[in-house]
Coordinates of C-alpha atoms in Angstrom, one line a residue:
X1 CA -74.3 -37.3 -45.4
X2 CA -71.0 -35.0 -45.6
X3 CA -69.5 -33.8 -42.7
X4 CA -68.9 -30.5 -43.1
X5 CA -64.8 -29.2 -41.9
X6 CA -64.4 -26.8 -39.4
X7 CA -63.6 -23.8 -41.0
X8 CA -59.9 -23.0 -39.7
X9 CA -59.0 -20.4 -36.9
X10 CA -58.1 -16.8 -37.7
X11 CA -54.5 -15.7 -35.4
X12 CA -55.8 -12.7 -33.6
X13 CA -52.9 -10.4 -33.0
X14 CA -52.7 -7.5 -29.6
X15 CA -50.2 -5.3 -30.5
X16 CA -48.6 -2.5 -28.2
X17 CA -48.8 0.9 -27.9
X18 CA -52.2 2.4 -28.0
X19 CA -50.9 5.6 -26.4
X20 CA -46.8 5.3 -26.8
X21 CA -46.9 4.5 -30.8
X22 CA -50.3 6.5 -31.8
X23 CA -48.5 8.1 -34.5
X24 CA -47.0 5.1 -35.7
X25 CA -50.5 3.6 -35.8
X26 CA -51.9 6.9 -37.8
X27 CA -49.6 5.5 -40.7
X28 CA -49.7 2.2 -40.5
X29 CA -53.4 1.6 -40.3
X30 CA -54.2 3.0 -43.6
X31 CA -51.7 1.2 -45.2
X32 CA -53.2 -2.2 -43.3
X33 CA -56.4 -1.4 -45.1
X34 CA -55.6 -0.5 -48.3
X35 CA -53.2 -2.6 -48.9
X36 CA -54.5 -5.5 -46.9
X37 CA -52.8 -8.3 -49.7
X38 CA -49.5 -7.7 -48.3
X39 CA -50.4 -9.1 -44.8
X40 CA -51.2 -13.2 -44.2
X41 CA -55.0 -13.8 -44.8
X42 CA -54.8 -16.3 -42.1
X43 CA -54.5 -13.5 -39.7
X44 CA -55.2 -10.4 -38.0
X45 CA -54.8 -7.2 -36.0
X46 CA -57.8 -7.7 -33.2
X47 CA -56.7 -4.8 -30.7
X48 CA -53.6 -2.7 -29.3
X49 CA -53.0 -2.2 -25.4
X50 CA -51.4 0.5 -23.6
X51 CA -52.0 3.7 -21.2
X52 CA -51.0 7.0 -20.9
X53 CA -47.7 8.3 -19.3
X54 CA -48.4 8.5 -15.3
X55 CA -51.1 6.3 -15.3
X56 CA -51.9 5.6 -11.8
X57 CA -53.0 2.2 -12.0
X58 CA -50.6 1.1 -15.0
X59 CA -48.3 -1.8 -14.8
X60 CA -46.2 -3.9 -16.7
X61 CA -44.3 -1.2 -18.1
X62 CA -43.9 2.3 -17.4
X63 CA -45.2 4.4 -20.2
X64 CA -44.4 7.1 -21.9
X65 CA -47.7 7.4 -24.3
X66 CA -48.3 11.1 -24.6
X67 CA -51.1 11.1 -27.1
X68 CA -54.8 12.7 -26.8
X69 CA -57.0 9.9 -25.9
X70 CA -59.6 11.4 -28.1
X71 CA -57.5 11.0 -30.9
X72 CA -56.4 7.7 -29.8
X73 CA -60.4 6.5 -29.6
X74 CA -61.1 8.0 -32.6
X75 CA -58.3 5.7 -34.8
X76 CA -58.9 2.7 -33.5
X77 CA -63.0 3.5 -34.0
X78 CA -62.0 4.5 -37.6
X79 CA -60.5 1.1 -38.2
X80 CA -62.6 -1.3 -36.1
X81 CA -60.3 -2.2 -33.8
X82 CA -60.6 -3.4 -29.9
X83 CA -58.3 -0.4 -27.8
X84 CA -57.1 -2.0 -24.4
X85 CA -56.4 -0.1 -21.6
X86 CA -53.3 -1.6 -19.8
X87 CA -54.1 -1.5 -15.9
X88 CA -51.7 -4.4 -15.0
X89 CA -50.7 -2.2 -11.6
X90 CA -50.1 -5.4 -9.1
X91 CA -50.0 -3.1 -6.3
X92 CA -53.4 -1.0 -6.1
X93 CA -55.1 -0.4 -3.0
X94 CA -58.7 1.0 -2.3
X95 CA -57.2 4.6 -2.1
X96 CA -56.0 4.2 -5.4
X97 CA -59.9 3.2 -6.8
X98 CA -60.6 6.7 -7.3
X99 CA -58.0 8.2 -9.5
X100 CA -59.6 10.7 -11.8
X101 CA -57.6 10.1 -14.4
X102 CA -57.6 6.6 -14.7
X103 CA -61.8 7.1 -13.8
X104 CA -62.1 9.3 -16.8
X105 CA -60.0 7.5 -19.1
X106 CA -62.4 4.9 -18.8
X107 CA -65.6 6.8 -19.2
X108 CA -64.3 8.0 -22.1
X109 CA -63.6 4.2 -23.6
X110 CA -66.6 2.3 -22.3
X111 CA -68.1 2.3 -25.4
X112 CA -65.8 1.6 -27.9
X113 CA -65.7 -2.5 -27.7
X114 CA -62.9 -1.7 -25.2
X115 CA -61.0 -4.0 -23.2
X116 CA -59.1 -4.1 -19.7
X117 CA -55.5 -6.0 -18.9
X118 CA -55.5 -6.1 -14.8
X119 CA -53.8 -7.4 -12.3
X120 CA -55.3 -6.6 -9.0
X121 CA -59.0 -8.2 -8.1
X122 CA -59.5 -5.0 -6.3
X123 CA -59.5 -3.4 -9.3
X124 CA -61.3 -5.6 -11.4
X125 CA -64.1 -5.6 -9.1
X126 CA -64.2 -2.2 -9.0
X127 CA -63.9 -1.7 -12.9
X128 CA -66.8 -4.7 -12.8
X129 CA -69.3 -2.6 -10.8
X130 CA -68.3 0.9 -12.6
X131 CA -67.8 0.1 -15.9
X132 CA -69.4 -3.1 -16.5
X133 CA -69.1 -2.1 -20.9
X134 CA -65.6 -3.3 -20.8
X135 CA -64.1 -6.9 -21.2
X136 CA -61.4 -7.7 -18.7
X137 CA -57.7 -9.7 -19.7
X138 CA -55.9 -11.1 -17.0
X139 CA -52.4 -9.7 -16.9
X140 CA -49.2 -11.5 -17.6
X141 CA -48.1 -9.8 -14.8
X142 CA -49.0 -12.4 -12.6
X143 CA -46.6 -15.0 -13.5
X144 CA -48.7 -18.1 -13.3
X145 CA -45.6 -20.5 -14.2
X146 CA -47.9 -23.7 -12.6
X147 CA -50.0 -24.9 -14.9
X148 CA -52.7 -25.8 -12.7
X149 CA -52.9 -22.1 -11.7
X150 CA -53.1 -20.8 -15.4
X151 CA -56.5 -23.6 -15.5
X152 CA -58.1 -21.9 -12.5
X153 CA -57.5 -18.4 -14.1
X154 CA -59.1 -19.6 -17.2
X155 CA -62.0 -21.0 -15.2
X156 CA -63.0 -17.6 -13.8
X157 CA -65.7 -16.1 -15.5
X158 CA -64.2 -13.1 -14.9
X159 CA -62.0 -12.9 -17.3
X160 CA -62.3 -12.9 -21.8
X161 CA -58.6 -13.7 -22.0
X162 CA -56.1 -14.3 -20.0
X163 CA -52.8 -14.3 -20.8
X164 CA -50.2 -16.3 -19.2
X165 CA -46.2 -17.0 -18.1
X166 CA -44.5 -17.3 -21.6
X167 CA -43.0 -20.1 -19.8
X168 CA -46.0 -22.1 -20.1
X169 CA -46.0 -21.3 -24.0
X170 CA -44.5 -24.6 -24.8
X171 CA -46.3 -26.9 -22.5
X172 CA -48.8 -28.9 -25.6
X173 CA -49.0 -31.6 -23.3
X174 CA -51.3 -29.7 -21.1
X175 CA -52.2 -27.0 -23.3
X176 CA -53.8 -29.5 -26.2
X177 CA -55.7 -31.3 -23.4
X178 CA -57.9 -27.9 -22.5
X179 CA -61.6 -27.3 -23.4
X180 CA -62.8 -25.5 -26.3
X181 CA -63.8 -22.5 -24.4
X182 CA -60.6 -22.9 -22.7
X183 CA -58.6 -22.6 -25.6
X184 CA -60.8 -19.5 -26.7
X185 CA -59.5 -17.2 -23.7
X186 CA -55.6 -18.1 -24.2
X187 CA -53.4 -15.2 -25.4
X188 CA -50.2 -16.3 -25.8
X189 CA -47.8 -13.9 -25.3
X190 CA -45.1 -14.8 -28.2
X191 CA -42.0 -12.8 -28.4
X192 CA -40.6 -12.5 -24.8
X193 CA -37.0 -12.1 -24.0
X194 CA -36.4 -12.6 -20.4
X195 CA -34.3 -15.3 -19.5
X196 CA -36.5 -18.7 -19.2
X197 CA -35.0 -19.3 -15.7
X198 CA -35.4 -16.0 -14.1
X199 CA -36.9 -15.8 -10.9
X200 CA -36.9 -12.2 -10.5
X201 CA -39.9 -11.2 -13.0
X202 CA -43.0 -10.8 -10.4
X203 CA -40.5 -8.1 -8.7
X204 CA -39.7 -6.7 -11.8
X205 CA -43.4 -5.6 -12.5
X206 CA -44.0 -4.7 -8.8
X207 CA -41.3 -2.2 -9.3
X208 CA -43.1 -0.8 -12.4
X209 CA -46.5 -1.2 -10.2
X210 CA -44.7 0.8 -7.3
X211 CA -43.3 3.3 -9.7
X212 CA -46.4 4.1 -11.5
X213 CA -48.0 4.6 -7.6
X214 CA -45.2 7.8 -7.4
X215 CA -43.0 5.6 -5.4
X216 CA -39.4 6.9 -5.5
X217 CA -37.3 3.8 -6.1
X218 CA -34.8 2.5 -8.6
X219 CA -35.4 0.3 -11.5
X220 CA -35.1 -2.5 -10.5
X221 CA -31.5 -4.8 -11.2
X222 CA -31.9 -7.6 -13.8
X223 CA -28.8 -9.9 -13.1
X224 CA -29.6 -12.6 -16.1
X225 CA -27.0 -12.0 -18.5
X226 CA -30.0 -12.5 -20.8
X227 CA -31.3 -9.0 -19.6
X228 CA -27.7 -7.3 -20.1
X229 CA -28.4 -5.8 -23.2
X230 CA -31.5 -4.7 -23.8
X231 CA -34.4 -6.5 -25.6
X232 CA -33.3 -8.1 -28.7
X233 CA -35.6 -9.7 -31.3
X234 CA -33.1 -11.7 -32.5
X235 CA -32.7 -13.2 -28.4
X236 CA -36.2 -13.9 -27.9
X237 CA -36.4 -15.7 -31.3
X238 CA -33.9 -18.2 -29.0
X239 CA -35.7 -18.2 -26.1
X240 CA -37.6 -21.6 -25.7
X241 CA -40.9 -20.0 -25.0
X242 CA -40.6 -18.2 -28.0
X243 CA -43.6 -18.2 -30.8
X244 CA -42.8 -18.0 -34.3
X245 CA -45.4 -17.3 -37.4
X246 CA -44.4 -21.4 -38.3
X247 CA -45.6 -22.1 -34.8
X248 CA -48.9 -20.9 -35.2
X249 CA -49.6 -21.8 -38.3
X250 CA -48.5 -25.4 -37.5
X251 CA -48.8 -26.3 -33.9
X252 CA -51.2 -23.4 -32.0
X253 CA -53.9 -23.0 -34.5
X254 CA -54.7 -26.4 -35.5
X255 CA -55.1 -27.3 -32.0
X256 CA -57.6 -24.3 -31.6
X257 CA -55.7 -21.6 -30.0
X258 CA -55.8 -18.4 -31.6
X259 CA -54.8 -15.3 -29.9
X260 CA -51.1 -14.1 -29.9
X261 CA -50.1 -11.0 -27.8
X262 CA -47.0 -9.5 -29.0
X263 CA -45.0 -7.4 -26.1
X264 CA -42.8 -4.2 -26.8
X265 CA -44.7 -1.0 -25.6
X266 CA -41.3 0.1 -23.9
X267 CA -39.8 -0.5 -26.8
X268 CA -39.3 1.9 -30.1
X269 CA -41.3 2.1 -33.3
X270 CA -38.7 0.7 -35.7
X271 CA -38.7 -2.5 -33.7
X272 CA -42.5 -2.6 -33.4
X273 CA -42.1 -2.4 -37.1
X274 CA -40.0 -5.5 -37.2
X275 CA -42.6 -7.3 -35.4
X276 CA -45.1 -6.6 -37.4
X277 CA -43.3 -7.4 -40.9
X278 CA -42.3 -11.2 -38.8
X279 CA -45.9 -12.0 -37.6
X280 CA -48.3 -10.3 -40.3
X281 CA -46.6 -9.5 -43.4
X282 CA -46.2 -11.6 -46.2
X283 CA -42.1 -12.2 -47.0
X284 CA -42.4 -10.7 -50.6
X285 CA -44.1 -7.7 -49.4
X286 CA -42.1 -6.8 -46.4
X287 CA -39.6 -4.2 -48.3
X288 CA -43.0 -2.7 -49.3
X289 CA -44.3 -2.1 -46.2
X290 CA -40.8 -1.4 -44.6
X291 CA -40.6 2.0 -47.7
X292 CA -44.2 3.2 -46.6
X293 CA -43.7 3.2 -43.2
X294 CA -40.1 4.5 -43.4
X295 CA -41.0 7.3 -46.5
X296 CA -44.7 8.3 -44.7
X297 CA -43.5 8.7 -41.3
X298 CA -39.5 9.8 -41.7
X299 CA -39.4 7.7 -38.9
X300 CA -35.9 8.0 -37.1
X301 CA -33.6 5.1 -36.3
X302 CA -30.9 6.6 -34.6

């Protein structure tokens, strides 16, 4: 009798911006769907995270999303996609449960397949009990760089995804030697540019966390030289935790991994762009997709 071959994995892409780059996304969607032979078939756009600007229980970045949610809700609805509200906030306390923003924001996304990135456990279980519709992502933002720590986090039922320290990105030793289901809830986060060594991340995103409470603090110092400039796509394609589109297609999906976060909500839209021509888009087509972006939108690089 013929064994039948497992039919291989699909790369599920999380893209940024569901607030900060609607606009963006109001272009670009339609020209994912009808022209859907200029993109990899071995791929595919599975959800976009973000929040709205002074989002209490935000985190990771600060935001500058301005968009309606109703409009936002309605796009991603239109194109079947998964929205995620990003409520990586690391710092939440019970007085902060009851936001009404952050409460309505959710009632209003409950039903749309909609997921959760968090960070706090008060939080989650509070998001658990009110809005048990969604399905919850634990945050980068909590720097699990020991490997045995990412395994427990995977372990909790608690959680759909998790994704974890880019600095684990790397690791096949470990990674290869996960379960099945394991493999199933790691999102790899692929295009990070902070310096592999630093020790200073966790109190980057608490500053973010304590700035999105109202705190009045400064942004917080990045001494790696690696942080100096700015993000750069060309320096994370350096960095060793970096993922390319040769990576998973060689290494992460045939060993049954296939979800791939890509960072950047704090970022512009031509350089989202850029990330989407490197991980979706076909080389021969990228020009093409580059002139209906750039022609639709008039979008401005300077």
């Amino acid at each position: 009798m013929q064994t039948m071959e497992k039919h291989p994995l699909i790369a599920h892409f999380h893209l940024p911006g569901l607030f900060e780059f609607y606009e963006f996304y109001r272009v670009f969607l339609p020209l994912y769907r009808t022209h859907r032979e200029f993109f990899y078939d071995w791929g595919d756009l599975a959800s976009i995270y973000g929040s709205p600007q002074d989002c209490l229980w935000g985190g990771g970045r600060t935001s500058d999303g301005v968009a309606d949610a109703h409009d936002v809700l309605s796009l991603v609805n239109e194109f079947g996609l998964s929205p995620r509200l990003t409520f990586s906030n690391s710092l939440i306390r019970a007085e902060h449960l009851s936001d009404k923003k952050c409460n309505t924001l959710c009632a209003l996304f409950k039903h749309a397949g909609a997921g959760i990135i968090v960070h706090s456990d008060a939080l989650l279980e509070y998001l658990k009990d009110k809005f048990p519709e969604f399905y919850f992502v634990s945050s980068t933002t909590k720097v699990l760089t020991n490997f045995d720590d990412f395994e427990a986090e995977l372990n909790r039922d608690d959680f759909k995804y998790v994704v974890p320290d880019f600095r684990l990105n790397k690791r096949f030793e470990k990674l290869n030697a996960l379960s099945e289901a394991q493999k199933n809830k790691v999102e790899f986060l692929c295009n990070e540019c902070c310096d592999f060594g630093c020790t200073q991340r966790k109190a980057c995103y608490e500053n973010v966390s304590l700035k999105n409470l109202g705190g009045n603090v400064a942004d917080h110092k990045c001494f790696s030289q690696e942080g100096a400039g700015g993000y750069r796509f060309s320096r994370a394609m350096k960095n060793p935790g970096f993922i390319s589109v040769h990576d998973i297609q060689e290494q992460y999906l045939p060993a049954g991994f296939s979800n791939f976060k890509i960072e950047g909500r704090g970022l512009g839209n031509a350089i989202l762009l850029e990330f989407i021509l490197h991980y979706m888009t076909k080389p021969e087509h990228q020009l093409e997709v580059r002139e209906e972006m750039y022609l639709d939108s008039m979008l401005d690089l300077f």
